[in-house]
Amino acid sequence: MTIALLGAGVMGSTLLAALARSGHDPADLVVADKSPERAGQVADQHGARAASAPDAVAAADVVVLAVKPQDMAELIEQIHDHVRPGTLVVSIAAAITTDWLERRLPEGTSVVRVMPNTPALVDQGMSGMSPGSHCTPEQLEQARTLMASVGRVIVLDESHQDAVTAISGSGPAYIFYVVEAMIEAGVLLGLPRDTATELVVQTLYGAATMIRETGAHPTVLREQVSSPGGTSVSALRALEDHKVRAAFLTAMEAAATRSRQLTPPSD
C-alpha cells in the first residue's frame, strides 16, 4: 500500500516518521511539499521518496492532506485529476470539512477528517476522526490504523469536530500554559528553575497516569489529595476565588467558536 503525505510540516513529518517506525516499507511512503527542498530533506531522513503532489497522488492508495487550511484549495486543484478511483483521502487540516473536500475531489472519493494534536511527536497523540459520506467501514479502519501509529484515536460524528479542536487539538497549549505557571510559582517560592521544572513535569505525568490507570473520576482523585484544612484545599480555594474553572470553560468555548469561524463555506 502506497501512502502519499502532502505537506512536510510538523504533523506531516511526524506521521511519516511514525509510519516508518511502525513497519511500513519506506519505499511505499511518498512525501510532497510546496518546498521541494523540504520534501526531499524529510524523505531522506526516513528513506522515503519525494515527489511533486500530483505524482505522489497518482501513485497512492492513501493520500494524507497535511497542509495549512489556507493552502488546501490550491493543493486540491493541483491533485484533482490525479486521484485514482478507490483512493482514501485523510485530511488532518483544521476546520476543513469532509463535505468541502468531497465537493472538490473527484465524485465518490472517500474522505476521512482527522483532528490530531502535537503529542503525536512522541507517539502520545489524541486524534478525533470523522468519516465522510463515501467512506466505507474498511476505509475508516484503514484511517484509524494510520493515525494509531502516533497515539490514540476516537471516531465521532463530524458535528463534534469543533469541540475536539477545542479540547484535544488545542489542549496541549492549555497544559503547557499551566505548567509554565506552576514552574514560575516554584521559582517564586525559591526553587531553582530546573528543580521546579522536574517537580512540575513529573507531577503532571503522574497525575495523568493515575487518571488513565485507575479509571477513577478526577473529582475522586482530587479529593484524595485534598485533606480538610490542608494545603491543597487552600490552593483550590484560591483557584475558585479567581474563577479559574470558569476561565477554562470560557477559553475552550472560544476555541470551538474560532474553529467554526475558520471553517470555509461548502460552495
PDB file of C-alpha atoms in Angstrom:
ATOM      1  CA  MET A   1       0.000   0.000   0.000  1.00  0.00           C
ATOM      2  CA  THR A   2       1.448   3.355  -1.053  1.00  0.00           C
ATOM      3  CA  ILE A   3       0.821   6.350   1.211  1.00  0.00           C
ATOM      4  CA  ALA A   4       1.323   9.910  -0.035  1.00  0.00           C
ATOM      5  CA  LEU A   5       1.832  12.611   2.582  1.00  0.00           C
ATOM      6  CA  LEU A   6       1.135  16.055   1.148  1.00  0.00           C
ATOM      7  CA  GLY A   7       2.774  18.562   3.453  1.00  0.00           C
ATOM      8  CA  ALA A   8       6.115  18.053   5.202  1.00  0.00           C
ATOM      9  CA  GLY A   9       5.492  20.326   8.165  1.00  0.00           C
ATOM     10  CA  VAL A  10       5.346  19.250  11.811  1.00  0.00           C
ATOM     11  CA  MET A  11       2.371  16.879  11.569  1.00  0.00           C
ATOM     12  CA  GLY A  12       3.230  15.527   8.122  1.00  0.00           C
ATOM     13  CA  SER A  13       6.817  14.727   9.056  1.00  0.00           C
ATOM     14  CA  THR A  14       5.704  13.327  12.426  1.00  0.00           C
ATOM     15  CA  LEU A  15       3.281  10.945  10.742  1.00  0.00           C
ATOM     16  CA  LEU A  16       5.896   9.908   8.204  1.00  0.00           C
ATOM     17  CA  ALA A  17       8.372   9.088  10.978  1.00  0.00           C
ATOM     18  CA  ALA A  18       5.742   7.098  12.872  1.00  0.00           C
ATOM     19  CA  LEU A  19       4.745   5.109   9.785  1.00  0.00           C
ATOM     20  CA  ALA A  20       8.382   4.249   9.140  1.00  0.00           C
ATOM     21  CA  ARG A  21       8.837   3.170  12.783  1.00  0.00           C
ATOM     22  CA  SER A  22       5.684   1.035  12.722  1.00  0.00           C
ATOM     23  CA  GLY A  23       6.957  -1.155   9.904  1.00  0.00           C
ATOM     24  CA  HIS A  24       5.754   0.456   6.689  1.00  0.00           C
ATOM     25  CA  ASP A  25       8.186  -0.045   3.850  1.00  0.00           C
ATOM     26  CA  PRO A  26       9.798   3.386   3.309  1.00  0.00           C
ATOM     27  CA  ALA A  27       9.645   2.715  -0.434  1.00  0.00           C
ATOM     28  CA  ASP A  28       5.844   2.869  -0.123  1.00  0.00           C
ATOM     29  CA  LEU A  29       5.909   6.300   1.544  1.00  0.00           C
ATOM     30  CA  VAL A  30       5.927   9.369  -0.715  1.00  0.00           C
ATOM     31  CA  VAL A  31       6.306  12.948   0.512  1.00  0.00           C
ATOM     32  CA  ALA A  32       5.348  16.166  -1.258  1.00  0.00           C
ATOM     33  CA  ASP A  33       5.584  19.747  -0.124  1.00  0.00           C
ATOM     34  CA  LYS A  34       5.308  23.196  -1.710  1.00  0.00           C
ATOM     35  CA  SER A  35       9.031  23.398  -0.924  1.00  0.00           C
ATOM     36  CA  PRO A  36      10.679  20.550  -2.883  1.00  0.00           C
ATOM     37  CA  GLU A  37      13.805  21.006  -0.765  1.00  0.00           C
ATOM     38  CA  ARG A  38      11.812  20.419   2.418  1.00  0.00           C
ATOM     39  CA  ALA A  39      10.125  17.340   0.931  1.00  0.00           C
ATOM     40  CA  GLY A  40      13.494  15.917  -0.083  1.00  0.00           C
ATOM     41  CA  GLN A  41      15.013  16.562   3.325  1.00  0.00           C
ATOM     42  CA  VAL A  42      12.149  14.898   5.227  1.00  0.00           C
ATOM     43  CA  ALA A  43      12.012  11.961   2.799  1.00  0.00           C
ATOM     44  CA  ASP A  44      15.762  11.362   3.094  1.00  0.00           C
ATOM     45  CA  GLN A  45      15.528  11.258   6.896  1.00  0.00           C
ATOM     46  CA  HIS A  46      13.286   8.202   6.724  1.00  0.00           C
ATOM     47  CA  GLY A  47      14.269   6.551   3.451  1.00  0.00           C
ATOM     48  CA  ALA A  48      11.032   7.616   1.792  1.00  0.00           C
ATOM     49  CA  ARG A  49      10.570   9.131  -1.659  1.00  0.00           C
ATOM     50  CA  ALA A  50       9.986  12.772  -2.531  1.00  0.00           C
ATOM     51  CA  ALA A  51       7.770  13.788  -5.442  1.00  0.00           C
ATOM     52  CA  SER A  52       5.506  16.547  -6.668  1.00  0.00           C
ATOM     53  CA  ALA A  53       2.000  16.477  -5.212  1.00  0.00           C
ATOM     54  CA  PRO A  54       0.363  15.278  -8.473  1.00  0.00           C
ATOM     55  CA  ASP A  55       2.936  12.494  -8.933  1.00  0.00           C
ATOM     56  CA  ALA A  56       2.648  11.421  -5.291  1.00  0.00           C
ATOM     57  CA  VAL A  57      -1.142  11.208  -5.513  1.00  0.00           C
ATOM     58  CA  ALA A  58      -1.122   9.337  -8.818  1.00  0.00           C
ATOM     59  CA  ALA A  59       0.833   6.509  -7.199  1.00  0.00           C
ATOM     60  CA  ALA A  60      -1.019   6.431  -3.870  1.00  0.00           C
ATOM     61  CA  ASP A  61      -3.661   4.226  -2.304  1.00  0.00           C
ATOM     62  CA  VAL A  62      -3.959   6.600   0.677  1.00  0.00           C
ATOM     63  CA  VAL A  63      -3.428  10.365   0.470  1.00  0.00           C
ATOM     64  CA  VAL A  64      -2.833  12.359   3.653  1.00  0.00           C
ATOM     65  CA  LEU A  65      -3.574  16.087   3.367  1.00  0.00           C
ATOM     66  CA  ALA A  66      -1.283  17.740   5.922  1.00  0.00           C
ATOM     67  CA  VAL A  67      -1.193  21.341   4.739  1.00  0.00           C
ATOM     68  CA  LYS A  68      -2.493  24.508   6.370  1.00  0.00           C
ATOM     69  CA  PRO A  69      -6.207  25.189   5.788  1.00  0.00           C
ATOM     70  CA  GLN A  70      -5.442  28.281   3.711  1.00  0.00           C
ATOM     71  CA  ASP A  71      -3.323  26.183   1.342  1.00  0.00           C
ATOM     72  CA  MET A  72      -5.899  23.436   0.866  1.00  0.00           C
ATOM     73  CA  ALA A  73      -7.850  24.856  -2.100  1.00  0.00           C
ATOM     74  CA  GLU A  74      -4.703  25.291  -4.179  1.00  0.00           C
ATOM     75  CA  LEU A  75      -3.493  21.793  -3.305  1.00  0.00           C
ATOM     76  CA  ILE A  76      -6.821  20.155  -4.217  1.00  0.00           C
ATOM     77  CA  GLU A  77      -6.764  21.944  -7.549  1.00  0.00           C
ATOM     78  CA  GLN A  78      -3.271  20.544  -8.235  1.00  0.00           C
ATOM     79  CA  ILE A  79      -4.133  16.939  -7.415  1.00  0.00           C
ATOM     80  CA  HIS A  80      -7.764  16.675  -8.554  1.00  0.00           C
ATOM     81  CA  ASP A  81      -7.054  14.999 -11.876  1.00  0.00           C
ATOM     82  CA  HIS A  82      -4.574  12.555 -10.335  1.00  0.00           C
ATOM     83  CA  VAL A  83      -6.738  10.993  -7.606  1.00  0.00           C
ATOM     84  CA  ARG A  84      -7.467   7.417  -8.626  1.00  0.00           C
ATOM     85  CA  PRO A  85     -10.832   5.704  -8.012  1.00  0.00           C
ATOM     86  CA  GLY A  86     -10.825   3.947  -4.655  1.00  0.00           C
ATOM     87  CA  THR A  87      -8.203   6.246  -3.144  1.00  0.00           C
ATOM     88  CA  LEU A  88      -8.717   7.097   0.543  1.00  0.00           C
ATOM     89  CA  VAL A  89      -8.087  10.760   1.366  1.00  0.00           C
ATOM     90  CA  VAL A  90      -7.283  11.549   5.011  1.00  0.00           C
ATOM     91  CA  SER A  91      -7.272  15.243   5.944  1.00  0.00           C
ATOM     92  CA  ILE A  92      -5.565  16.436   9.119  1.00  0.00           C
ATOM     93  CA  ALA A  93      -6.155  20.117   8.310  1.00  0.00           C
ATOM     94  CA  ALA A  94      -8.084  22.052  10.940  1.00  0.00           C
ATOM     95  CA  ALA A  95     -11.573  23.337  10.085  1.00  0.00           C
ATOM     96  CA  ILE A  96     -11.765  21.671   6.642  1.00  0.00           C
ATOM     97  CA  THR A  97     -14.939  19.573   6.456  1.00  0.00           C
ATOM     98  CA  THR A  98     -15.416  16.311   4.605  1.00  0.00           C
ATOM     99  CA  ASP A  99     -18.215  17.932   2.597  1.00  0.00           C
ATOM    100  CA  TRP A 100     -15.886  20.742   1.474  1.00  0.00           C
ATOM    101  CA  LEU A 101     -13.328  18.176   0.304  1.00  0.00           C
ATOM    102  CA  GLU A 102     -15.868  15.850  -1.334  1.00  0.00           C
ATOM    103  CA  ARG A 103     -17.235  18.738  -3.424  1.00  0.00           C
ATOM    104  CA  ARG A 104     -13.760  19.476  -4.779  1.00  0.00           C
ATOM    105  CA  LEU A 105     -12.315  15.980  -5.212  1.00  0.00           C
ATOM    106  CA  PRO A 106     -13.453  13.549  -7.938  1.00  0.00           C
ATOM    107  CA  GLU A 107     -17.014  12.395  -7.358  1.00  0.00           C
ATOM    108  CA  GLY A 108     -17.272   9.485  -4.927  1.00  0.00           C
ATOM    109  CA  THR A 109     -13.834   9.987  -3.339  1.00  0.00           C
ATOM    110  CA  SER A 110     -13.669   8.593   0.201  1.00  0.00           C
ATOM    111  CA  VAL A 111     -12.628  11.201   2.755  1.00  0.00           C
ATOM    112  CA  VAL A 112     -11.834  10.986   6.459  1.00  0.00           C
ATOM    113  CA  ARG A 113     -11.345  14.102   8.577  1.00  0.00           C
ATOM    114  CA  VAL A 114      -8.925  13.896  11.497  1.00  0.00           C
ATOM    115  CA  MET A 115      -8.059  16.371  14.242  1.00  0.00           C
ATOM    116  CA  PRO A 116      -4.709  15.267  15.723  1.00  0.00           C
ATOM    117  CA  ASN A 117      -2.561  17.085  18.284  1.00  0.00           C
ATOM    118  CA  THR A 118       1.129  17.736  18.823  1.00  0.00           C
ATOM    119  CA  PRO A 119       1.846  14.928  21.355  1.00  0.00           C
ATOM    120  CA  ALA A 120       1.841  12.809  18.199  1.00  0.00           C
ATOM    121  CA  LEU A 121       5.502  13.884  18.115  1.00  0.00           C
ATOM    122  CA  VAL A 122       6.142  11.412  20.959  1.00  0.00           C
ATOM    123  CA  ASP A 123       3.534   8.821  19.854  1.00  0.00           C
ATOM    124  CA  GLN A 124       1.088  10.038  22.520  1.00  0.00           C
ATOM    125  CA  GLY A 125      -1.272  11.918  20.262  1.00  0.00           C
ATOM    126  CA  MET A 126      -5.053  12.091  20.502  1.00  0.00           C
ATOM    127  CA  SER A 127      -6.931  12.082  17.205  1.00  0.00           C
ATOM    128  CA  GLY A 128     -10.638  12.659  16.676  1.00  0.00           C
ATOM    129  CA  MET A 129     -11.757  11.066  13.401  1.00  0.00           C
ATOM    130  CA  SER A 130     -14.910  11.515  11.298  1.00  0.00           C
ATOM    131  CA  PRO A 131     -15.753   9.667   8.063  1.00  0.00           C
ATOM    132  CA  GLY A 132     -17.222  11.386   5.042  1.00  0.00           C
ATOM    133  CA  SER A 133     -20.305  10.234   3.151  1.00  0.00           C
ATOM    134  CA  HIS A 134     -18.437   7.875   0.786  1.00  0.00           C
ATOM    135  CA  CYS A 135     -16.135   6.249   3.353  1.00  0.00           C
ATOM    136  CA  THR A 136     -16.589   2.505   3.866  1.00  0.00           C
ATOM    137  CA  PRO A 137     -16.077   0.790   7.260  1.00  0.00           C
ATOM    138  CA  GLU A 138     -12.929  -0.815   5.849  1.00  0.00           C
ATOM    139  CA  GLN A 139     -11.523   2.554   4.806  1.00  0.00           C
ATOM    140  CA  LEU A 140     -12.374   4.061   8.179  1.00  0.00           C
ATOM    141  CA  GLU A 141     -10.449   1.257   9.854  1.00  0.00           C
ATOM    142  CA  GLN A 142      -7.581   1.896   7.455  1.00  0.00           C
ATOM    143  CA  ALA A 143      -7.528   5.548   8.534  1.00  0.00           C
ATOM    144  CA  ARG A 144      -7.765   4.567  12.197  1.00  0.00           C
ATOM    145  CA  THR A 145      -4.761   2.276  11.844  1.00  0.00           C
ATOM    146  CA  LEU A 146      -2.839   5.062  10.135  1.00  0.00           C
ATOM    147  CA  MET A 147      -3.425   7.547  12.954  1.00  0.00           C
ATOM    148  CA  ALA A 148      -2.946   4.919  15.679  1.00  0.00           C
ATOM    149  CA  SER A 149       0.733   4.960  14.736  1.00  0.00           C
ATOM    150  CA  VAL A 150       1.026   8.286  16.601  1.00  0.00           C
ATOM    151  CA  GLY A 151      -1.328   7.705  19.543  1.00  0.00           C
ATOM    152  CA  ARG A 152      -4.956   7.084  20.398  1.00  0.00           C
ATOM    153  CA  VAL A 153      -7.929   7.507  18.077  1.00  0.00           C
ATOM    154  CA  ILE A 154     -11.640   8.033  18.629  1.00  0.00           C
ATOM    155  CA  VAL A 155     -14.312   8.033  15.905  1.00  0.00           C
ATOM    156  CA  LEU A 156     -17.133  10.518  16.295  1.00  0.00           C
ATOM    157  CA  ASP A 157     -19.705  12.466  14.316  1.00  0.00           C
ATOM    158  CA  GLU A 158     -18.235  15.370  12.391  1.00  0.00           C
ATOM    159  CA  SER A 159     -20.566  17.791  14.170  1.00  0.00           C
ATOM    160  CA  HIS A 160     -18.315  17.358  17.223  1.00  0.00           C
ATOM    161  CA  GLN A 161     -15.070  18.276  15.462  1.00  0.00           C
ATOM    162  CA  ASP A 162     -15.084  21.886  16.688  1.00  0.00           C
ATOM    163  CA  ALA A 163     -15.267  20.554  20.247  1.00  0.00           C
ATOM    164  CA  VAL A 164     -12.442  18.097  19.523  1.00  0.00           C
ATOM    165  CA  THR A 165     -10.372  21.003  18.217  1.00  0.00           C
ATOM    166  CA  ALA A 166     -11.065  22.968  21.405  1.00  0.00           C
ATOM    167  CA  ILE A 167     -10.382  20.099  23.822  1.00  0.00           C
ATOM    168  CA  SER A 168      -7.583  17.961  22.402  1.00  0.00           C
ATOM    169  CA  GLY A 169      -6.416  19.783  19.278  1.00  0.00           C
ATOM    170  CA  SER A 170      -5.635  22.984  21.185  1.00  0.00           C
ATOM    171  CA  GLY A 171      -5.451  21.202  24.549  1.00  0.00           C
ATOM    172  CA  PRO A 172      -1.656  20.850  24.761  1.00  0.00           C
ATOM    173  CA  ALA A 173      -1.383  24.653  24.690  1.00  0.00           C
ATOM    174  CA  TYR A 174      -3.536  24.908  27.833  1.00  0.00           C
ATOM    175  CA  ILE A 175      -1.467  22.271  29.609  1.00  0.00           C
ATOM    176  CA  PHE A 176       1.810  23.962  28.673  1.00  0.00           C
ATOM    177  CA  TYR A 177       0.340  27.247  29.918  1.00  0.00           C
ATOM    178  CA  VAL A 178      -0.489  25.726  33.308  1.00  0.00           C
ATOM    179  CA  VAL A 179       2.912  24.043  33.501  1.00  0.00           C
ATOM    180  CA  GLU A 180       4.607  27.396  32.815  1.00  0.00           C
ATOM    181  CA  ALA A 181       2.629  28.987  35.641  1.00  0.00           C
ATOM    182  CA  MET A 182       3.461  26.185  38.100  1.00  0.00           C
ATOM    183  CA  ILE A 183       7.169  26.400  37.262  1.00  0.00           C
ATOM    184  CA  GLU A 184       7.100  30.167  37.774  1.00  0.00           C
ATOM    185  CA  ALA A 185       5.409  29.614  41.128  1.00  0.00           C
ATOM    186  CA  GLY A 186       8.207  27.234  42.105  1.00  0.00           C
ATOM    187  CA  VAL A 187      10.803  29.871  41.215  1.00  0.00           C
ATOM    188  CA  LEU A 188       8.816  32.496  43.143  1.00  0.00           C
ATOM    189  CA  LEU A 189       8.896  30.190  46.180  1.00  0.00           C
ATOM    190  CA  GLY A 190      12.673  29.907  45.971  1.00  0.00           C
ATOM    191  CA  LEU A 191      13.288  26.739  43.959  1.00  0.00           C
ATOM    192  CA  PRO A 192      15.900  26.578  41.191  1.00  0.00           C
ATOM    193  CA  ARG A 193      14.162  26.613  37.808  1.00  0.00           C
ATOM    194  CA  ASP A 194      15.404  23.145  36.802  1.00  0.00           C
ATOM    195  CA  THR A 195      14.180  21.707  40.101  1.00  0.00           C
ATOM    196  CA  ALA A 196      10.783  23.370  39.729  1.00  0.00           C
ATOM    197  CA  THR A 197      10.547  22.064  36.176  1.00  0.00           C
ATOM    198  CA  GLU A 198      11.284  18.475  37.187  1.00  0.00           C
ATOM    199  CA  LEU A 199       8.776  18.628  40.036  1.00  0.00           C
ATOM    200  CA  VAL A 200       6.017  20.017  37.829  1.00  0.00           C
ATOM    201  CA  VAL A 201       6.578  17.771  34.806  1.00  0.00           C
ATOM    202  CA  GLN A 202       6.685  14.559  36.831  1.00  0.00           C
ATOM    203  CA  THR A 203       3.655  15.650  38.849  1.00  0.00           C
ATOM    204  CA  LEU A 204       1.732  16.250  35.629  1.00  0.00           C
ATOM    205  CA  TYR A 205       2.827  12.924  34.163  1.00  0.00           C
ATOM    206  CA  GLY A 206       1.984  11.055  37.358  1.00  0.00           C
ATOM    207  CA  ALA A 207      -1.438  12.672  37.702  1.00  0.00           C
ATOM    208  CA  ALA A 208      -2.345  11.888  34.088  1.00  0.00           C
ATOM    209  CA  THR A 209      -1.182   8.298  34.539  1.00  0.00           C
ATOM    210  CA  MET A 210      -3.333   7.941  37.678  1.00  0.00           C
ATOM    211  CA  ILE A 211      -6.426   9.085  35.786  1.00  0.00           C
ATOM    212  CA  ARG A 212      -5.788   6.627  32.960  1.00  0.00           C
ATOM    213  CA  GLU A 213      -4.760   3.612  35.037  1.00  0.00           C
ATOM    214  CA  THR A 214      -7.190   3.888  37.956  1.00  0.00           C
ATOM    215  CA  GLY A 215     -10.238   4.823  35.902  1.00  0.00           C
ATOM    216  CA  ALA A 216     -11.358   6.965  38.831  1.00  0.00           C
ATOM    217  CA  HIS A 217     -13.181  10.230  38.254  1.00  0.00           C
ATOM    218  CA  PRO A 218     -10.871  13.261  38.555  1.00  0.00           C
ATOM    219  CA  THR A 219     -13.070  14.595  41.368  1.00  0.00           C
ATOM    220  CA  VAL A 220     -12.400  11.450  43.418  1.00  0.00           C
ATOM    221  CA  LEU A 221      -8.662  11.702  42.807  1.00  0.00           C
ATOM    222  CA  ARG A 222      -8.674  15.393  43.679  1.00  0.00           C
ATOM    223  CA  GLU A 223     -10.494  14.721  46.943  1.00  0.00           C
ATOM    224  CA  GLN A 224      -7.903  12.095  47.869  1.00  0.00           C
ATOM    225  CA  VAL A 225      -5.244  14.813  47.768  1.00  0.00           C
ATOM    226  CA  SER A 226      -7.326  17.478  49.491  1.00  0.00           C
ATOM    227  CA  SER A 227      -7.221  16.872  53.252  1.00  0.00           C
ATOM    228  CA  PRO A 228      -9.646  19.045  55.257  1.00  0.00           C
ATOM    229  CA  GLY A 229      -7.979  22.277  56.224  1.00  0.00           C
ATOM    230  CA  GLY A 230      -4.823  21.305  54.333  1.00  0.00           C
ATOM    231  CA  THR A 231      -2.563  22.932  51.770  1.00  0.00           C
ATOM    232  CA  SER A 232      -4.344  21.581  48.675  1.00  0.00           C
ATOM    233  CA  VAL A 233      -7.723  22.849  49.878  1.00  0.00           C
ATOM    234  CA  SER A 234      -6.237  26.285  50.452  1.00  0.00           C
ATOM    235  CA  ALA A 235      -4.787  26.325  46.940  1.00  0.00           C
ATOM    236  CA  LEU A 236      -8.029  25.110  45.358  1.00  0.00           C
ATOM    237  CA  ARG A 237      -9.992  27.768  47.234  1.00  0.00           C
ATOM    238  CA  ALA A 238      -7.703  30.406  45.741  1.00  0.00           C
ATOM    239  CA  LEU A 239      -8.268  28.960  42.253  1.00  0.00           C
ATOM    240  CA  GLU A 240     -12.037  29.075  42.784  1.00  0.00           C
ATOM    241  CA  ASP A 241     -11.819  32.654  44.082  1.00  0.00           C
ATOM    242  CA  HIS A 242     -10.069  33.598  40.852  1.00  0.00           C
ATOM    243  CA  LYS A 243     -12.678  31.719  38.770  1.00  0.00           C
ATOM    244  CA  VAL A 244     -10.065  29.520  37.096  1.00  0.00           C
ATOM    245  CA  ARG A 245     -12.584  26.783  36.282  1.00  0.00           C
ATOM    246  CA  ALA A 246     -14.891  29.301  34.599  1.00  0.00           C
ATOM    247  CA  ALA A 247     -11.928  30.740  32.713  1.00  0.00           C
ATOM    248  CA  PHE A 248     -11.076  27.312  31.287  1.00  0.00           C
ATOM    249  CA  LEU A 249     -14.671  26.766  30.182  1.00  0.00           C
ATOM    250  CA  THR A 250     -14.733  30.177  28.511  1.00  0.00           C
ATOM    251  CA  ALA A 251     -11.370  29.558  26.845  1.00  0.00           C
ATOM    252  CA  MET A 252     -12.465  26.259  25.320  1.00  0.00           C
ATOM    253  CA  GLU A 253     -15.751  27.737  24.146  1.00  0.00           C
ATOM    254  CA  ALA A 254     -13.700  30.481  22.459  1.00  0.00           C
ATOM    255  CA  ALA A 255     -11.514  27.866  20.746  1.00  0.00           C
ATOM    256  CA  ALA A 256     -14.573  25.988  19.452  1.00  0.00           C
ATOM    257  CA  THR A 257     -16.119  29.240  18.213  1.00  0.00           C
ATOM    258  CA  ARG A 258     -12.925  30.154  16.391  1.00  0.00           C
ATOM    259  CA  SER A 259     -12.814  26.689  14.805  1.00  0.00           C
ATOM    260  CA  ARG A 260     -16.323  27.225  13.418  1.00  0.00           C
ATOM    261  CA  GLN A 261     -15.301  30.653  12.108  1.00  0.00           C
ATOM    262  CA  LEU A 262     -12.315  29.182  10.277  1.00  0.00           C
ATOM    263  CA  THR A 263     -14.431  26.551   8.512  1.00  0.00           C
ATOM    264  CA  PRO A 264     -14.769  27.591   4.859  1.00  0.00           C
ATOM    265  CA  PRO A 265     -18.213  27.530   3.223  1.00  0.00           C
ATOM    266  CA  SER A 266     -19.031  24.353   1.282  1.00  0.00           C
ATOM    267  CA  ASP A 267     -19.722  26.125  -2.006  1.00  0.00           C
TER     268      ASP A 267
END
